[in-house]
Amino acid sequence: MLTQAHRILIPVFLMSTFLMNIGCGSSDDAIELDTEPPAIPRGVESTTGNGKVEIEWFPNGEIDLAEYKVWRSRDNETFNLLDRVSADEFRYVDWDVQNGVTYFYAVSALDFEGNESELSPENISDTPRPSGKNVTLNDFTLLPNRSGFDFSQPENGAIPWDLPMTDVYFGPTEVFSEYDVSFTVPYLYSDNFTEMQDMGYHERFDEVNVSPFLGFTTEFVELIEGHVYVFYTPDGNYAKIHVVAISDNSVTFDWAYQIDPDNPELAPPLYH
């Protein structure tokens, strides 16, 4: 015969067994943890700027992507976390840089579970440098004191063409055609053996980011509006200009000057 105590114990036993079976469900019902990191960011590249470096990369495609991490190094070996960027951003501007100093960059991707990819494999380095806009040089035969330019002291603007520190100077030249018709051609002349090279027409200044090592002249180049010209100065620095306007007796250009000696990385002015 079941006593009152038995009537109480049996339901309690059955309930405990039921709960135990629920807690010890089959392995098929177990929740799998996400331990797979996002893909390594690809296509990382940088653009040299004046007191800045712009970093861009291809976007990842994971739906659980949480953010990107931007890393920076001075020796291309030890990378330190520079900043975090949201998952819908694929561009970062590093303003905490010094002109003439080389920096290395990498990017990693992080998902919502905290899984992080390895650093991007591209060997990305950049050396920011000064740049400026709208320098006007006049014909050295008309205004000799405002016809020359010294890339190492751009704050002086136009200077006399015959000073020891002058790198280049401007002056049109009259040319006769085979039909004895004369016309004026604008030239930029080398001073102190500054090396010069015409890189052709470019709509944007930053389309020429690196100077070539061959193909220079130390005499003169014909100036054409919209063309980019690169230079190797007597003090061992690379520079470039973008001709924005030419008149009968003047030329106006934007410039960039790499203050890190023998570093061919050139940079655009701040286009918006």
C-alpha atoms as one frame of an Amber mdcrd trajectory, in Angstrom:
protein
   0.000   0.000   0.000   1.259   3.480  -0.903   1.499   5.777   2.000   1.084
   9.536   1.775   4.890   9.894   1.768   5.184   7.538  -1.217   2.571   9.565
  -3.104   4.796  12.647  -2.682   8.162  10.987  -3.457   7.127   9.331  -6.731
   6.159  12.554  -8.580   9.306  14.235  -7.299  11.420  11.331  -8.632   9.695
  11.422 -12.021  10.171  15.178 -12.324  13.888  14.902 -11.457  14.369  12.198
 -14.079  12.602  14.344 -16.675  14.782  17.370 -15.936  17.928  15.234 -16.017
  17.036  13.905 -19.446  16.535  17.433 -20.733  19.878  18.608 -19.363  21.682
  15.609 -20.842  20.367  15.977 -24.362  22.094  14.319 -27.289  25.261  15.759
 -28.816  23.268  16.540 -31.963  21.454  19.268 -30.021  24.659  21.031 -28.828
  25.259  24.638 -29.961  28.414  25.004 -32.074  30.671  27.939 -31.200  31.910
  30.206 -34.005  35.702  30.030 -34.016  36.258  30.872 -37.676  37.968  34.271
 -38.173  36.966  36.597 -41.018  38.962  36.607 -44.232  42.196  38.562 -44.237
  41.582  42.054 -45.699  43.008  42.391 -49.210  43.903  45.168 -51.600  45.389
  47.400 -48.929  47.068  50.469 -50.422  48.105  53.916 -49.244  48.313  57.411
 -50.688  50.966  59.881 -49.591  49.722  63.211 -48.262  50.905  66.401 -46.643
  51.027  65.514 -42.957  48.743  62.543 -43.544  48.572  59.047 -45.041  45.349
  57.606 -46.505  44.841  53.813 -46.233  42.205  51.937 -48.236  41.302  48.258
 -48.695  38.714  45.973 -50.307  35.651  45.321 -48.090  35.126  41.887 -46.537
  31.920  39.995 -47.296  31.079  38.293 -43.967  27.628  39.023 -42.512  28.998
  38.788 -38.958  31.833  41.243 -39.556  32.103  43.649 -36.619  35.010  45.955
 -37.458  38.459  46.412 -38.945  41.649  47.174 -37.079  44.301  49.438 -38.601
  47.879  48.714 -37.562  51.064  50.775 -37.948  54.780  50.074 -37.654  58.023
  51.993 -38.005  60.209  48.951 -38.775  57.733  46.714 -40.704  58.119  44.080
 -37.991  56.366  45.214 -34.809  52.874  46.540 -35.548  50.854  48.484 -32.991
  47.107  49.041 -33.077  46.442  52.463 -34.572  42.634  52.557 -34.594  39.392
  50.637 -35.113  37.073  51.186 -38.081  33.428  50.095 -38.399  32.525  47.216
 -40.711  31.036  49.532 -43.347  34.217  51.616 -43.669  37.163  50.620 -45.871
  39.246  53.789 -45.575  41.267  55.402 -42.817  43.277  58.650 -42.682  46.288
  58.697 -40.384  46.856  62.302 -39.325  49.315  61.433 -36.560  52.375  61.421
 -38.841  55.421  63.565 -39.575  56.531  64.616 -43.038  59.695  62.835 -44.122
  59.136  59.814 -41.829  58.279  56.374 -43.282  55.382  54.344 -41.817  54.194
  50.789 -42.531  50.511  49.767 -42.394  48.371  46.630 -42.158  44.665  45.840
 -41.601  42.887  42.958 -39.803  39.188  41.996 -39.609  37.192  41.089 -36.462
  33.782  39.398 -36.158  31.154  39.682 -33.397  32.469  36.558 -31.641  35.897
  38.144 -31.248  37.580  36.072 -33.954  40.279  38.104 -35.674  42.007  37.548
 -38.998  45.734  37.735 -39.575  47.225  41.035 -40.735  46.919  41.926 -44.404
  49.889  40.565 -46.398  50.633  43.617 -48.586  53.892  45.396 -47.838  52.472
  48.918 -47.462  54.696  51.859 -46.574  54.335  55.598 -47.003  56.343  58.734
 -46.354  54.211  61.888 -46.044  55.711  65.127 -47.350  54.803  68.803 -47.816
  52.900  70.117 -50.821  51.347  73.366 -51.966  49.228  75.008 -54.627  49.167
  77.913 -57.045  52.796  78.984 -57.329  53.260  81.425 -60.224  56.593  82.019
 -61.973  57.131  84.842 -64.474  59.297  85.032 -67.573  62.896  85.433 -66.374
  63.571  87.949 -69.164  60.716  90.185 -67.947  60.573  89.676 -64.174  63.844
  87.930 -63.242  63.225  88.308 -59.494  60.004  86.243 -59.717  60.958  83.542
 -62.188  62.718  80.850 -60.096  61.665  78.236 -57.525  63.499  76.396 -54.745
  61.699  73.166 -53.770  63.484  73.017 -50.404  62.156  76.470 -49.446  58.712
  76.621 -51.069  57.481  79.152 -48.535  59.569  81.748 -50.408  57.406  81.352
 -53.508  58.873  82.815 -56.700  62.536  83.848 -56.293  65.238  85.252 -58.628
  66.218  82.778 -61.300  69.976  83.196 -60.782  70.223  82.551 -57.024  72.469
  79.617 -55.955  69.547  77.745 -54.392  67.222  78.028 -57.420  66.215  74.605
 -58.752  64.189  75.632 -61.834  63.112  78.818 -63.585  60.555  79.764 -66.227
  60.945  81.466 -69.562  59.158  81.238 -72.912  61.255  80.873 -76.046  60.433
  82.066 -79.547  60.534  79.233 -82.085  60.452  79.432 -85.886  58.608  76.783
 -87.824  59.615  75.433 -91.228  57.287  78.040 -92.759  59.178  80.882 -91.036
  56.277  81.454 -88.677  57.386  82.268 -85.120  55.526  81.203 -82.012  56.266
  81.181 -78.286  56.867  77.922 -76.411  56.893  77.949 -72.575  59.907  76.193
 -71.030  61.029  75.294 -67.553  64.813  75.467 -67.332  67.052  73.477 -65.006
  69.360  75.353 -62.684  72.210  73.776 -60.724  71.738  70.520 -62.699  68.242
  69.798 -61.420  66.967  66.714 -63.281  63.519  67.010 -64.921  61.048  64.725
 -66.684  57.615  65.170 -68.303  55.197  62.491 -67.026  52.443  63.463 -69.471
  48.883  64.669 -68.968  47.142  63.755 -65.723  43.764  64.950 -64.514  44.748
  64.302 -60.903  48.103  65.116 -59.341  48.113  61.908 -57.277  48.123  59.774
 -60.422  51.919  60.164 -60.310  52.810  58.843 -56.857  56.360  57.634 -57.430
  59.196  59.149 -59.446  61.010  57.055 -62.066  64.771  56.687 -61.811  65.562
  57.077 -65.525  64.568  59.407 -68.343  65.592  62.773 -66.875  67.100  65.789
 -68.590  69.190  68.557 -67.024  68.479  71.236 -69.643  64.818  72.200 -70.127
  61.321  70.768 -70.645  58.434  72.213 -72.603  55.554  73.055 -70.272  52.049
  71.873 -71.213  48.944  72.658 -69.200  47.688  69.616 -67.260  51.028  67.788
 -67.420  52.882  66.491 -64.355  56.670  66.925 -64.184  59.008  65.179 -61.755
  62.388  66.427 -60.530  65.495  65.188 -58.779  67.084  68.174 -57.071  70.828
  68.780 -56.506  70.390  68.095 -52.775  69.114  64.556 -53.517  65.354  64.975
 -53.143  62.458  64.154 -55.459  59.709  66.650 -56.293  56.914  67.175 -58.780
  54.636  69.881 -60.159  51.255  69.882 -61.881  50.858  72.725 -64.396  47.437
  74.304 -63.883  47.740  77.437 -66.063  50.079  78.933 -68.676  50.026  82.440
 -70.145  52.359  84.296 -72.500  54.678  85.257 -69.637  53.851  83.075 -66.620
  53.138  79.559 -65.413  51.112  78.469 -62.368  51.541  75.031 -60.779  50.893
  72.885 -57.720  53.911  71.193 -56.140  55.019  68.369 -53.844  58.481  67.845
 -52.353  59.761  64.690 -50.654  61.968  65.833 -47.763  63.245  62.296 -47.114
  66.435  62.200 -49.275  66.458  59.741 -52.206  62.905  58.610 -51.408  60.980
  58.592 -54.738  57.530  58.624 -53.115  55.682  61.749 -54.205  52.401  63.063
 -52.978  49.365  64.954 -54.170  48.075  68.265 -52.850  44.885  68.124 -50.798
  42.202  67.662 -53.455  38.651  67.357 -52.194
